[in-house]
mmCIF file of C-alpha atoms in Angstrom:
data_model
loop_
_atom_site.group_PDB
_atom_site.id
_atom_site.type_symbol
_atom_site.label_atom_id
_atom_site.label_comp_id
_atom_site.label_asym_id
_atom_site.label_seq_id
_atom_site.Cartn_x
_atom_site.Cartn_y
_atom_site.Cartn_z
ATOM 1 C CA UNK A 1 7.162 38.879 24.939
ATOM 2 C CA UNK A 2 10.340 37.755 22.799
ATOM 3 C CA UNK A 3 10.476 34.903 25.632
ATOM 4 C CA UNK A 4 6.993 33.659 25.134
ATOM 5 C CA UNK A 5 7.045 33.815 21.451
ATOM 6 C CA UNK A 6 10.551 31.639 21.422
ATOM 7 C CA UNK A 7 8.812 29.215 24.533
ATOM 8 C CA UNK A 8 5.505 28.642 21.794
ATOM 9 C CA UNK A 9 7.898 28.276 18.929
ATOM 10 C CA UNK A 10 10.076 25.438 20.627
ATOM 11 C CA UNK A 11 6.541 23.634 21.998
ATOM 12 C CA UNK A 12 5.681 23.676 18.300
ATOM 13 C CA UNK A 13 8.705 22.025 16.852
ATOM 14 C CA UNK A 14 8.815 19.730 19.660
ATOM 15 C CA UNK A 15 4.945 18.844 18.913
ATOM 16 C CA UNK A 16 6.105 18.153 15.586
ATOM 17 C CA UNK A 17 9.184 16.267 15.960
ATOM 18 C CA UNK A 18 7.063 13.836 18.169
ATOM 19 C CA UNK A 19 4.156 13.930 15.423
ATOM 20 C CA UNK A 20 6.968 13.227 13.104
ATOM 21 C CA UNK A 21 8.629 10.527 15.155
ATOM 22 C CA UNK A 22 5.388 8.909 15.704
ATOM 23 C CA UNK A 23 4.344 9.079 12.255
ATOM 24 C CA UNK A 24 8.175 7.443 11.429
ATOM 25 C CA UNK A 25 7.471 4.343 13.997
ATOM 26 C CA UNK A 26 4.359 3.522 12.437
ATOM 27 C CA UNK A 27 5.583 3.282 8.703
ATOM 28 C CA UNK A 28 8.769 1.533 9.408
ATOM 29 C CA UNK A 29 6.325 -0.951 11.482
ATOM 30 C CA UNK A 30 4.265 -1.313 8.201
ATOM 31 C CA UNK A 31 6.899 -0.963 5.901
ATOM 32 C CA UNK A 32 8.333 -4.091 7.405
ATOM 33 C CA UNK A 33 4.900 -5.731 7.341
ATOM 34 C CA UNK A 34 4.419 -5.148 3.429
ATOM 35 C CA UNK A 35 7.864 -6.405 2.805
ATOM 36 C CA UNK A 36 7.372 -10.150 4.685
ATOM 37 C CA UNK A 37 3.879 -9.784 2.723
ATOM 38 C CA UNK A 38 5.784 -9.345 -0.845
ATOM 39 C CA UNK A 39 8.143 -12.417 0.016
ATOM 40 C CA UNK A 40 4.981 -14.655 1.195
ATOM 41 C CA UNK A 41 3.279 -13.825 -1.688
ATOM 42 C CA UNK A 42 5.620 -14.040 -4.159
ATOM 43 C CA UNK A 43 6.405 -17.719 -2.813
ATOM 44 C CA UNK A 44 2.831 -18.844 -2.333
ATOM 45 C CA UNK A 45 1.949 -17.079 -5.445
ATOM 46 C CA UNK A 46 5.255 -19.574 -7.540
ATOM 47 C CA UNK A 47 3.997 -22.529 -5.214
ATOM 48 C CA UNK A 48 0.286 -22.027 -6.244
ATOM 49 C CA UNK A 49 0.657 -21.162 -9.660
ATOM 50 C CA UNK A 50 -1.788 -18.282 -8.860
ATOM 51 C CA UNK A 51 -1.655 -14.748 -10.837
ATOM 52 C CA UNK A 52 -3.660 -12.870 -8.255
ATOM 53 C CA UNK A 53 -1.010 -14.095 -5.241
ATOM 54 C CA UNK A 54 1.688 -13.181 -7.545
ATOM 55 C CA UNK A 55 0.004 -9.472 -8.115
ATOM 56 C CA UNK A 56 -0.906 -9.153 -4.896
ATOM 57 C CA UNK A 57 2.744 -9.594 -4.092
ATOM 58 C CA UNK A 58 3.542 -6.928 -6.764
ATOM 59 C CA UNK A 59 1.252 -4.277 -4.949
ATOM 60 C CA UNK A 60 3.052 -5.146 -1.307
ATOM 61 C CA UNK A 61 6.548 -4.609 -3.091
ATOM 62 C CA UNK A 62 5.288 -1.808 -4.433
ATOM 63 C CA UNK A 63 3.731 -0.502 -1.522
ATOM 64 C CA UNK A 64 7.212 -0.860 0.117
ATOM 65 C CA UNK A 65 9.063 1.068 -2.100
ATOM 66 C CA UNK A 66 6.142 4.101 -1.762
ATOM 67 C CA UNK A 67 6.643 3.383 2.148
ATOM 68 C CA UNK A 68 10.225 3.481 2.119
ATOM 69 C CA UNK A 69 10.054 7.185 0.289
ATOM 70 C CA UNK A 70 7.402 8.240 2.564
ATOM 71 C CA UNK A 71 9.934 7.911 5.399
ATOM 72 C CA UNK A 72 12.353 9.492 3.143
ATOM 73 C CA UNK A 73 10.045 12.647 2.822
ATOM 74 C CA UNK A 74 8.614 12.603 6.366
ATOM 75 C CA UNK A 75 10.715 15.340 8.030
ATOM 76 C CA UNK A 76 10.718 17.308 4.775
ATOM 77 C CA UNK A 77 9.142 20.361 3.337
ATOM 78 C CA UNK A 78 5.223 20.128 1.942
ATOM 79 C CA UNK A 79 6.980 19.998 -1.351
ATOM 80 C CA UNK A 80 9.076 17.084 -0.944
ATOM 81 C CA UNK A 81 5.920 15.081 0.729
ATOM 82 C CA UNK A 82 4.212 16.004 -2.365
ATOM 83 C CA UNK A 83 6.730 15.018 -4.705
ATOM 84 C CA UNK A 84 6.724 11.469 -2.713
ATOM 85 C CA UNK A 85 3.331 11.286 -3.316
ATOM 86 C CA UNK A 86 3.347 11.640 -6.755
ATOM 87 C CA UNK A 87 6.222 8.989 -6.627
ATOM 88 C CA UNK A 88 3.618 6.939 -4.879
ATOM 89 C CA UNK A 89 0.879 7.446 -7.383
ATOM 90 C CA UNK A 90 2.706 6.803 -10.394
ATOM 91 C CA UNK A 91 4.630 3.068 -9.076
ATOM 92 C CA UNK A 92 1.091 1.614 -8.306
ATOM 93 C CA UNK A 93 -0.198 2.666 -12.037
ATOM 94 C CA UNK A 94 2.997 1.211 -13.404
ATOM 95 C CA UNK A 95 2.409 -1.972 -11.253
ATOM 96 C CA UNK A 96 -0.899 -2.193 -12.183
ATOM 97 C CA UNK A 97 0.227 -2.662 -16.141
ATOM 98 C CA UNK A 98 2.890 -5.071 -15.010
ATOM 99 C CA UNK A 99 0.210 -7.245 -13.373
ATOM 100 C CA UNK A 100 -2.172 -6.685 -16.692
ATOM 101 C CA UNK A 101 0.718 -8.413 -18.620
ATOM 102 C CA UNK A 102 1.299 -10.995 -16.319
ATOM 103 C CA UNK A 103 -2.774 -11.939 -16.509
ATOM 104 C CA UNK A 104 -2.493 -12.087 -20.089
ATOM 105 C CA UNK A 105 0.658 -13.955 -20.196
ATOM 106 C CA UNK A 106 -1.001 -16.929 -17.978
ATOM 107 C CA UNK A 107 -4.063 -16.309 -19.924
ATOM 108 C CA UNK A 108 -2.151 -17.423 -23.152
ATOM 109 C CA UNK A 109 0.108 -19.836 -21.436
ATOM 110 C CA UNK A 110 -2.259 -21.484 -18.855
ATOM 111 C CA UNK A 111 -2.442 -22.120 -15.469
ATOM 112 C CA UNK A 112 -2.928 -24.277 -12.727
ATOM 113 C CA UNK A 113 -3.574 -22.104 -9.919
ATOM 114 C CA UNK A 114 -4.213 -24.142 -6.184
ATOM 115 C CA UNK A 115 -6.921 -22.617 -4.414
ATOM 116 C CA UNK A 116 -6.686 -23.441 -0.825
ATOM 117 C CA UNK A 117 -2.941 -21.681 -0.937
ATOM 118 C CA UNK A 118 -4.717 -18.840 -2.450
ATOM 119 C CA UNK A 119 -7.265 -18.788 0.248
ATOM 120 C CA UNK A 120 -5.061 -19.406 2.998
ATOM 121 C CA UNK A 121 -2.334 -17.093 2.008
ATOM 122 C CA UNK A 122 -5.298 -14.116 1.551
ATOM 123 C CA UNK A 123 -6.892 -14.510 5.092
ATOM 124 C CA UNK A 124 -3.362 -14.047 6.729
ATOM 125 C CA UNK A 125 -2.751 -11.077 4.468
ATOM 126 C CA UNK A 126 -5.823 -9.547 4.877
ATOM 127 C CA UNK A 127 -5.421 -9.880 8.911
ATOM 128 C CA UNK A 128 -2.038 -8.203 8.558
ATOM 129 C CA UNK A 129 -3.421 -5.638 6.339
ATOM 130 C CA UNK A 130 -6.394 -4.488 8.987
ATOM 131 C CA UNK A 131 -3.605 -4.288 11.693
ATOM 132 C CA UNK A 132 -1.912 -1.704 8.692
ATOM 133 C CA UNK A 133 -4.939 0.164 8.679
ATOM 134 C CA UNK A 134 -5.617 0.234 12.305
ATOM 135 C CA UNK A 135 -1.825 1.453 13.067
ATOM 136 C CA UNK A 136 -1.645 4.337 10.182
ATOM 137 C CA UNK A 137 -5.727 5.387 11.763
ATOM 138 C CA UNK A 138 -4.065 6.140 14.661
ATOM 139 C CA UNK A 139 -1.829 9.165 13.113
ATOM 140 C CA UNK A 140 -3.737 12.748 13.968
ATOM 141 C CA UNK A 141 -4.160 15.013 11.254
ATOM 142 C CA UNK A 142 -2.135 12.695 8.883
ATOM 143 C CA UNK A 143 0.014 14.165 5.420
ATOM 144 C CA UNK A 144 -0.489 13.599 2.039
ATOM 145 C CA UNK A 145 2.049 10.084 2.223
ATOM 146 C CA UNK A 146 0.518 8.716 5.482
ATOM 147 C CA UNK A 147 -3.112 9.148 3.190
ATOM 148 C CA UNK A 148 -1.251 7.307 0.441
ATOM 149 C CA UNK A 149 -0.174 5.072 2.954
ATOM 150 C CA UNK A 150 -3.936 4.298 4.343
ATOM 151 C CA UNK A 151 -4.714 4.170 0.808
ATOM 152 C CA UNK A 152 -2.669 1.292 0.281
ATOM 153 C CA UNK A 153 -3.492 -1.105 3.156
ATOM 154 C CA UNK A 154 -7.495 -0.527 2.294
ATOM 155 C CA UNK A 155 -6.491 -1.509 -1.374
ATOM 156 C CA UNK A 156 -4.716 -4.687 -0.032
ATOM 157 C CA UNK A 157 -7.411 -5.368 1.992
ATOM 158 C CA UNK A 158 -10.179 -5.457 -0.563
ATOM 159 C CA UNK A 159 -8.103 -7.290 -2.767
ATOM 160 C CA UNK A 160 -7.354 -10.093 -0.262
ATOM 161 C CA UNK A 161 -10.886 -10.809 -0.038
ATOM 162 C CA UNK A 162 -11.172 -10.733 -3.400
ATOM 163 C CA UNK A 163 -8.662 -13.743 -3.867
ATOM 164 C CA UNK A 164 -10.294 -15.771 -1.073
ATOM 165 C CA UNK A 165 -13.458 -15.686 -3.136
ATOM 166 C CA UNK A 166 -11.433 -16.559 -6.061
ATOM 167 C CA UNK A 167 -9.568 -19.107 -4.515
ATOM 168 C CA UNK A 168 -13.275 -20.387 -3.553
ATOM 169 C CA UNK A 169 -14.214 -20.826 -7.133
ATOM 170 C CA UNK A 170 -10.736 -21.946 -8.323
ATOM 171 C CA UNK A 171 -10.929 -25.170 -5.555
ATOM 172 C CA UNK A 172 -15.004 -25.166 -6.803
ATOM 173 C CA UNK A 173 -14.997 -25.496 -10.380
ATOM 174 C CA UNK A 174 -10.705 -26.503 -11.031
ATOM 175 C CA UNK A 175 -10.784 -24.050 -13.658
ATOM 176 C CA UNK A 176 -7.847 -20.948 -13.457
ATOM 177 C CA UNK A 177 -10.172 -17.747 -14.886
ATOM 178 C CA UNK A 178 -11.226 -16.735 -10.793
ATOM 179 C CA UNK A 179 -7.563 -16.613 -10.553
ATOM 180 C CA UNK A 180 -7.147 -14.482 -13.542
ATOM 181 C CA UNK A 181 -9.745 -12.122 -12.971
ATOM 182 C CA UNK A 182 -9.209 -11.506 -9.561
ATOM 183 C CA UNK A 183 -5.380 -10.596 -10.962
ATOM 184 C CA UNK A 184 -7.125 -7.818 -13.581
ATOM 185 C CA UNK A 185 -9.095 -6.752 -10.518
ATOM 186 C CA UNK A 186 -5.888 -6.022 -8.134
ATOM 187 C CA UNK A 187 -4.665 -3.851 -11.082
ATOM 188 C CA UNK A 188 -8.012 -1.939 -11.400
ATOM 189 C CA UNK A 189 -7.924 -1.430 -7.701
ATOM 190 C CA UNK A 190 -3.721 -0.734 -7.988
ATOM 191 C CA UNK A 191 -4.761 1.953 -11.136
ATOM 192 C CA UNK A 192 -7.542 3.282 -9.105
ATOM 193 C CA UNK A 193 -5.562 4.383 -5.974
ATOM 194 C CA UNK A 194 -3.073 5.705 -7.640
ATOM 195 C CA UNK A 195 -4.774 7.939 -9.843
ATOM 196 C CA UNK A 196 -6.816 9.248 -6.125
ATOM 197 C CA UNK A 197 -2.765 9.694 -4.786
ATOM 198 C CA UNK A 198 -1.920 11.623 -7.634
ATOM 199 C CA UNK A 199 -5.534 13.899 -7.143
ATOM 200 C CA UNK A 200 -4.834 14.151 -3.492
ATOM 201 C CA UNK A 201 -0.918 15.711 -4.468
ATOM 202 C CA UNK A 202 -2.201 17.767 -6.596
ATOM 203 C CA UNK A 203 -5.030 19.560 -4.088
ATOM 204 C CA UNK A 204 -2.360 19.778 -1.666
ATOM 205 C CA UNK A 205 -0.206 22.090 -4.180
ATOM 206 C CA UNK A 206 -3.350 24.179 -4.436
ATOM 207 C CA UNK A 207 -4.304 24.807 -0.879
#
């Protein structure tokens, strides 16, 4: 009986070490995704004088940071993936206020955003951010980060489309407000998921 019981107990920690190394593959895969994103964005975004490419490469920095403790707190106790979470949560509210100030500041100082980079630059990004999504759906029974994790790449993805359209109007009408709102909108969207991380964190520390 002792035999058996040690036998199950080893099949269990070897199920999870391979859940765990699984579940570490896929975020250093999409960690290193977000992190090209951030340093396209961030160069289209300077190139294209465009707020919302700038934000958008704002939330991918972000997003690899929150990635990059995710893997930290993947082989860690339910407290630890909690505490990452809550990590998680609070860096996208804080990034959403940095991009808030950043909107206003181009809002006072003008702009000249170009909108076929912005439209180019937000169909590649939203292709790599449905291959995100696709990779972290494949993770059975997923934790609290790899949620925070899906969380993100659906974010990125509805913001991407939101700068194509915005990069529609920009090229449409040669006025920089698309560009602008679209920026406000990231950091709704940014505020929003965070706040549903933080929720998430805390029902997990009251199951």
């Amino acid at each position: 009986s002792t035999r058996k019981e040690s036998s199950a107990a080893s099949d269990v920690y070897k199920r999870q070490e391979q859940r765990n190394a699984t579940e570490r593959r896929t975020l250093w895969i999409v960690l290193g995704l977000n992190i090209g994103l951030a340093i396209a964005f961030f160069a289209s975004g300077a190139f294209g004088d465009s707020s919302a490419l700038i934000a958008n490469g704002l939330d991918n920095l972000s997003d690899s940071f929150v990635y990059a403790i995710s893997l930290f707190a993947l082989s860690r106790s339910a407290k630890w993936k909690r505490g990452a979470a809550n990590v998680s949560g609070g860096l996208l509210i804080l990034f959403a206020l940095g991009i808030l100030y950043d909107a206003w500041r181009r809002y006072v100082g003008g702009s000249d955003p170009l909108g076929i980079i912005m439209i180019i630059m937000a169909l590649v990004a939203a292709g790599i951010n449905a291959l995100c999504v696709w990779l972290l759906a494949r993770i059975r029974d997923p934790d609290v980060n790899i949620r925070a994790a899906n969380t993100f790449s659906w974010n990125d993805f509805a913001a991407n489309l939101g700068i194509v359209a915005a990069g529609l109007l920009v090229a449409w009408l040669g006025a920089n407000w698309p560009d602008l709102i679209v920026g406000v909108i990231v950091a709704g969207i940014a505020a929003w998921g965070g706040v549903g991380i933080l929720k998430d964190a805390h029902g997990e520390h009251h199951k």
